Amino acid sequence: MASGTGIWTQELLKIGNKITALDASQAVIEINRHKLNSPNVKYSQVDLFAWEPEAEYDLVFFSFWLSHVPPELLDLFLNKVYKSVSARGKLFMIDSRFEPTSTAKNHILENEKSIYQNRKLNDGQEYKIVKVFYQPDTLRSHLNKAGFQADIKITDNYFIYATATK
Ligand SMILES: C[S@@+](CC[C@H](N)C(=O)[O-])C[C@H]1O[C@@H](n2cnc3c(N)ncnc32)[C@H](O)[C@@H]1O
């Protein structure tokens, strides 16, 4: 979900026979498609906030996506994710932890509690975006609420990741 330009889709291709890659942006879908050039990946341009699961999957994966989901849409989204995971399937997700040193010229992290950031594109356009930094307990409780059993881990600095089952 929110497959982006394929950094992780290409890793999933090593373990999956058939992948469905969903993203709202046709432009990033085309980059992903061109990069992977695989008949085993089916792409679909989908707004994940309007998406309804139509199938059950052995693995549902998203990276650096949940942090962009507005808090008021989170539980509804996770309920739908739950429906899209097969009975013996898994959800795996990875996202950013708040890390004040992970700054770049167009990406300044000021405050762990703020759910908004300004992002400046190379062409100068600036956007206010949603970026929520989850603590393990909060993430676990949202995953539990959706029906998942979740194992959450953090790395020393940058990442939080979760494996969840039904
Ligand atoms: C931060 S990128 C992460 C991309 C990829 N998962 C990765 O880790 O490289 C977020 C992705 O979410 C996609 N996206 C944004 N809003 C979306 C929406 N409403 N529905 C589906 N995808 C969306 C963007 O097009 C972008 O590819």
Tab-separated table of C-alpha atoms and ligand atoms in Angstrom:
chain	number	residue	atom	x	y	z
A	1	MET	CA	0.000	0.000	0.000
A	2	ALA	CA	1.277	3.459	-0.928
A	3	SER	CA	3.965	1.604	-2.862
A	4	GLY	CA	5.742	4.730	-4.062
A	5	THR	CA	8.681	4.481	-6.436
A	6	GLY	CA	9.397	0.834	-5.637
A	7	ILE	CA	12.222	0.900	-3.077
A	8	TRP	CA	10.326	-1.697	-1.058
A	9	THR	CA	8.225	-3.229	-3.824
A	10	GLN	CA	11.440	-4.625	-5.265
A	11	GLU	CA	12.212	-6.303	-1.924
A	12	LEU	CA	8.680	-7.754	-1.756
A	13	LEU	CA	9.184	-9.182	-5.216
A	14	LYS	CA	11.903	-11.443	-3.747
A	15	ILE	CA	9.398	-13.127	-1.417
A	16	GLY	CA	6.052	-12.748	-3.188
A	17	ASN	CA	4.794	-14.503	-6.315
A	18	LYS	CA	2.086	-11.980	-6.992
A	19	ILE	CA	2.031	-8.409	-5.720
A	20	THR	CA	-0.720	-5.814	-5.867
A	21	ALA	CA	0.796	-2.338	-5.541
A	22	LEU	CA	-1.550	0.513	-4.678
A	23	ASP	CA	-0.695	4.199	-4.815
A	24	ALA	CA	-2.651	7.397	-5.415
A	25	SER	CA	-0.048	8.844	-7.749
A	26	GLN	CA	0.094	7.589	-11.330
A	27	ALA	CA	3.487	9.289	-11.682
A	28	VAL	CA	5.113	7.209	-8.923
A	29	ILE	CA	3.338	4.076	-10.187
A	30	GLU	CA	5.031	4.600	-13.556
A	31	ILE	CA	8.449	5.020	-11.897
A	32	ASN	CA	7.855	1.839	-9.892
A	33	ARG	CA	6.664	-0.085	-12.968
A	34	HIS	CA	9.616	1.066	-15.058
A	35	LYS	CA	12.126	0.230	-12.309
A	36	LEU	CA	10.805	-3.263	-11.529
A	37	ASN	CA	9.577	-4.232	-14.970
A	38	SER	CA	7.867	-7.323	-13.536
A	39	PRO	CA	4.774	-9.171	-14.741
A	40	ASN	CA	4.268	-10.233	-11.096
A	41	VAL	CA	3.333	-6.754	-9.923
A	42	LYS	CA	-0.130	-5.441	-10.680
A	43	TYR	CA	-0.461	-1.692	-10.157
A	44	SER	CA	-3.570	0.165	-9.241
A	45	GLN	CA	-4.078	3.889	-8.791
A	46	VAL	CA	-6.089	4.074	-5.591
A	47	ASP	CA	-6.859	6.661	-2.950
A	48	LEU	CA	-6.345	4.569	0.171
A	49	PHE	CA	-8.843	6.692	2.080
A	50	ALA	CA	-11.597	5.740	-0.361
A	51	TRP	CA	-10.263	2.190	-0.904
A	52	GLU	CA	-12.308	-0.863	0.019
A	53	PRO	CA	-10.496	-4.197	0.283
A	54	GLU	CA	-11.564	-6.546	-2.489
A	55	ALA	CA	-9.296	-9.462	-1.665
A	56	GLU	CA	-7.412	-11.056	1.217
A	57	TYR	CA	-3.640	-11.143	1.092
A	58	ASP	CA	-0.964	-13.324	2.720
A	59	LEU	CA	1.023	-10.187	3.434
A	60	VAL	CA	-0.054	-6.588	3.563
A	61	PHE	CA	2.848	-4.170	3.683
A	62	PHE	CA	3.267	-0.442	3.998
A	63	SER	CA	6.341	1.659	4.633
A	64	PHE	CA	6.473	5.329	5.599
A	65	TRP	CA	2.751	5.569	4.967
A	66	LEU	CA	0.938	5.295	8.293
A	67	SER	CA	2.713	8.392	9.611
A	68	HIS	CA	0.983	10.350	6.820
A	69	VAL	CA	-2.509	9.111	7.641
A	70	PRO	CA	-4.482	11.870	9.412
A	71	PRO	CA	-5.273	10.694	12.962
A	72	GLU	CA	-9.037	11.000	12.416
A	73	LEU	CA	-8.817	8.522	9.511
A	74	LEU	CA	-6.433	6.066	11.157
A	75	ASP	CA	-8.835	3.613	12.797
A	76	LEU	CA	-11.125	3.376	9.782
A	77	PHE	CA	-8.092	2.757	7.584
A	78	LEU	CA	-6.708	0.051	9.898
A	79	ASN	CA	-10.111	-1.662	10.029
A	80	LYS	CA	-9.986	-1.985	6.270
A	81	VAL	CA	-6.389	-3.203	6.416
A	82	TYR	CA	-7.537	-5.897	8.866
A	83	LYS	CA	-10.148	-7.095	6.361
A	84	SER	CA	-7.505	-7.288	3.638
A	85	VAL	CA	-5.234	-9.671	5.596
A	86	SER	CA	-6.064	-13.372	5.212
A	87	ALA	CA	-6.793	-15.487	8.320
A	88	ARG	CA	-3.216	-16.776	8.501
A	89	GLY	CA	-1.698	-13.734	6.874
A	90	LYS	CA	0.368	-10.878	8.253
A	91	LEU	CA	0.668	-7.157	8.228
A	92	PHE	CA	4.166	-5.718	8.274
A	93	MET	CA	4.788	-1.995	8.450
A	94	ILE	CA	7.749	0.266	8.984
A	95	ASP	CA	7.851	3.985	9.578
A	96	SER	CA	9.929	6.829	10.975
A	97	ARG	CA	10.656	7.469	14.622
A	98	PHE	CA	11.088	11.024	15.718
A	99	GLU	CA	14.795	11.739	15.370
A	100	PRO	CA	15.840	15.388	15.553
A	101	THR	CA	19.117	14.772	13.715
A	102	SER	CA	17.440	13.302	10.629
A	103	THR	CA	17.014	16.638	8.937
A	104	ALA	CA	17.511	17.599	5.334
A	105	LYS	CA	17.268	20.944	3.627
A	106	ASN	CA	13.629	20.402	2.687
A	107	HIS	CA	12.572	18.319	5.644
A	108	ILE	CA	12.963	19.870	9.058
A	109	LEU	CA	11.763	18.004	12.123
A	110	GLU	CA	10.970	20.467	14.806
A	111	ASN	CA	8.650	18.886	17.253
A	112	GLU	CA	7.768	15.292	18.044
A	113	LYS	CA	4.251	16.205	19.170
A	114	SER	CA	3.270	18.202	16.097
A	115	ILE	CA	1.394	16.180	13.500
A	116	TYR	CA	2.256	18.618	10.709
A	117	GLN	CA	5.434	19.488	8.869
A	118	ASN	CA	6.342	21.769	6.029
A	119	ARG	CA	7.868	20.064	3.018
A	120	LYS	CA	9.490	22.062	0.268
A	121	LEU	CA	9.776	20.542	-3.199
A	122	ASN	CA	12.801	21.069	-5.429
A	123	ASP	CA	10.756	23.491	-7.530
A	124	GLY	CA	10.121	25.660	-4.456
A	125	GLN	CA	6.499	24.674	-3.857
A	126	GLU	CA	5.824	24.195	-0.183
A	127	TYR	CA	3.224	21.939	1.422
A	128	LYS	CA	1.987	21.361	4.917
A	129	ILE	CA	1.872	17.598	5.387
A	130	VAL	CA	0.667	15.191	8.069
A	131	LYS	CA	3.531	13.352	9.771
A	132	VAL	CA	2.716	11.509	12.980
A	133	PHE	CA	5.512	9.914	15.001
A	134	TYR	CA	4.073	6.908	16.804
A	135	GLN	CA	5.308	5.547	20.081
A	136	PRO	CA	5.141	1.725	20.250
A	137	ASP	CA	2.294	1.694	22.808
A	138	THR	CA	0.097	4.039	20.775
A	139	LEU	CA	0.699	2.127	17.569
A	140	ARG	CA	-0.009	-1.173	19.331
A	141	SER	CA	-3.273	0.083	20.747
A	142	HIS	CA	-4.511	1.231	17.305
A	143	LEU	CA	-3.532	-2.117	15.770
A	144	ASN	CA	-5.237	-3.990	18.639
A	145	LYS	CA	-8.357	-1.881	18.220
A	146	ALA	CA	-8.536	-2.948	14.577
A	147	GLY	CA	-8.334	-6.593	15.717
A	148	PHE	CA	-4.620	-7.329	15.218
A	149	GLN	CA	-2.144	-8.862	17.624
A	150	ALA	CA	0.936	-6.768	17.140
A	151	ASP	CA	4.625	-7.053	17.859
A	152	ILE	CA	6.207	-3.591	17.706
A	153	LYS	CA	9.912	-2.864	17.642
A	154	ILE	CA	12.042	0.237	17.387
A	155	THR	CA	15.586	0.665	16.162
A	156	ASP	CA	18.068	2.835	18.063
A	157	ASN	CA	17.352	5.969	16.094
A	158	TYR	CA	15.191	6.105	13.045
A	159	PHE	CA	12.616	3.376	12.671
A	160	ILE	CA	9.552	1.796	14.221
A	161	TYR	CA	8.203	-1.427	12.743
A	162	ALA	CA	5.366	-3.795	13.446
A	163	THR	CA	4.413	-7.339	12.586
A	164	ALA	CA	0.724	-8.011	13.114
A	165	THR	CA	-1.438	-11.100	12.841
A	166	LYS	CA	-5.139	-11.815	13.307
B	1	LIG	C1	6.406	8.736	1.846
B	1	LIG	S1	5.882	7.946	0.377
B	1	LIG	C2	6.301	6.248	0.751
B	1	LIG	C3	6.471	5.408	-0.472
B	1	LIG	C4	6.907	3.965	-0.253
B	1	LIG	N1	5.990	3.261	0.616
B	1	LIG	C5	8.321	3.893	0.298
B	1	LIG	O1	8.501	3.533	1.466
B	1	LIG	O2	9.255	4.165	-0.477
B	1	LIG	C6	4.124	7.991	0.507
B	1	LIG	C7	3.392	7.441	-0.703
B	1	LIG	O3	1.981	7.530	-0.422
B	1	LIG	C8	1.322	7.853	-1.626
B	1	LIG	N2	0.015	8.426	-1.249
B	1	LIG	C9	-0.236	9.659	-0.745
B	1	LIG	N3	-1.544	9.804	-0.491
B	1	LIG	C10	-2.136	8.645	-0.854
B	1	LIG	C11	-3.480	8.182	-0.831
B	1	LIG	N4	-4.475	8.941	-0.375
B	1	LIG	N5	-3.729	6.917	-1.275
B	1	LIG	C12	-2.713	6.135	-1.738
B	1	LIG	N6	-1.428	6.521	-1.763
B	1	LIG	C13	-1.144	7.765	-1.337
B	1	LIG	C14	2.246	8.810	-2.321
B	1	LIG	O4	1.955	8.903	-3.703
B	1	LIG	C15	3.605	8.183	-2.005
B	1	LIG	O5	3.978	7.255	-3.002
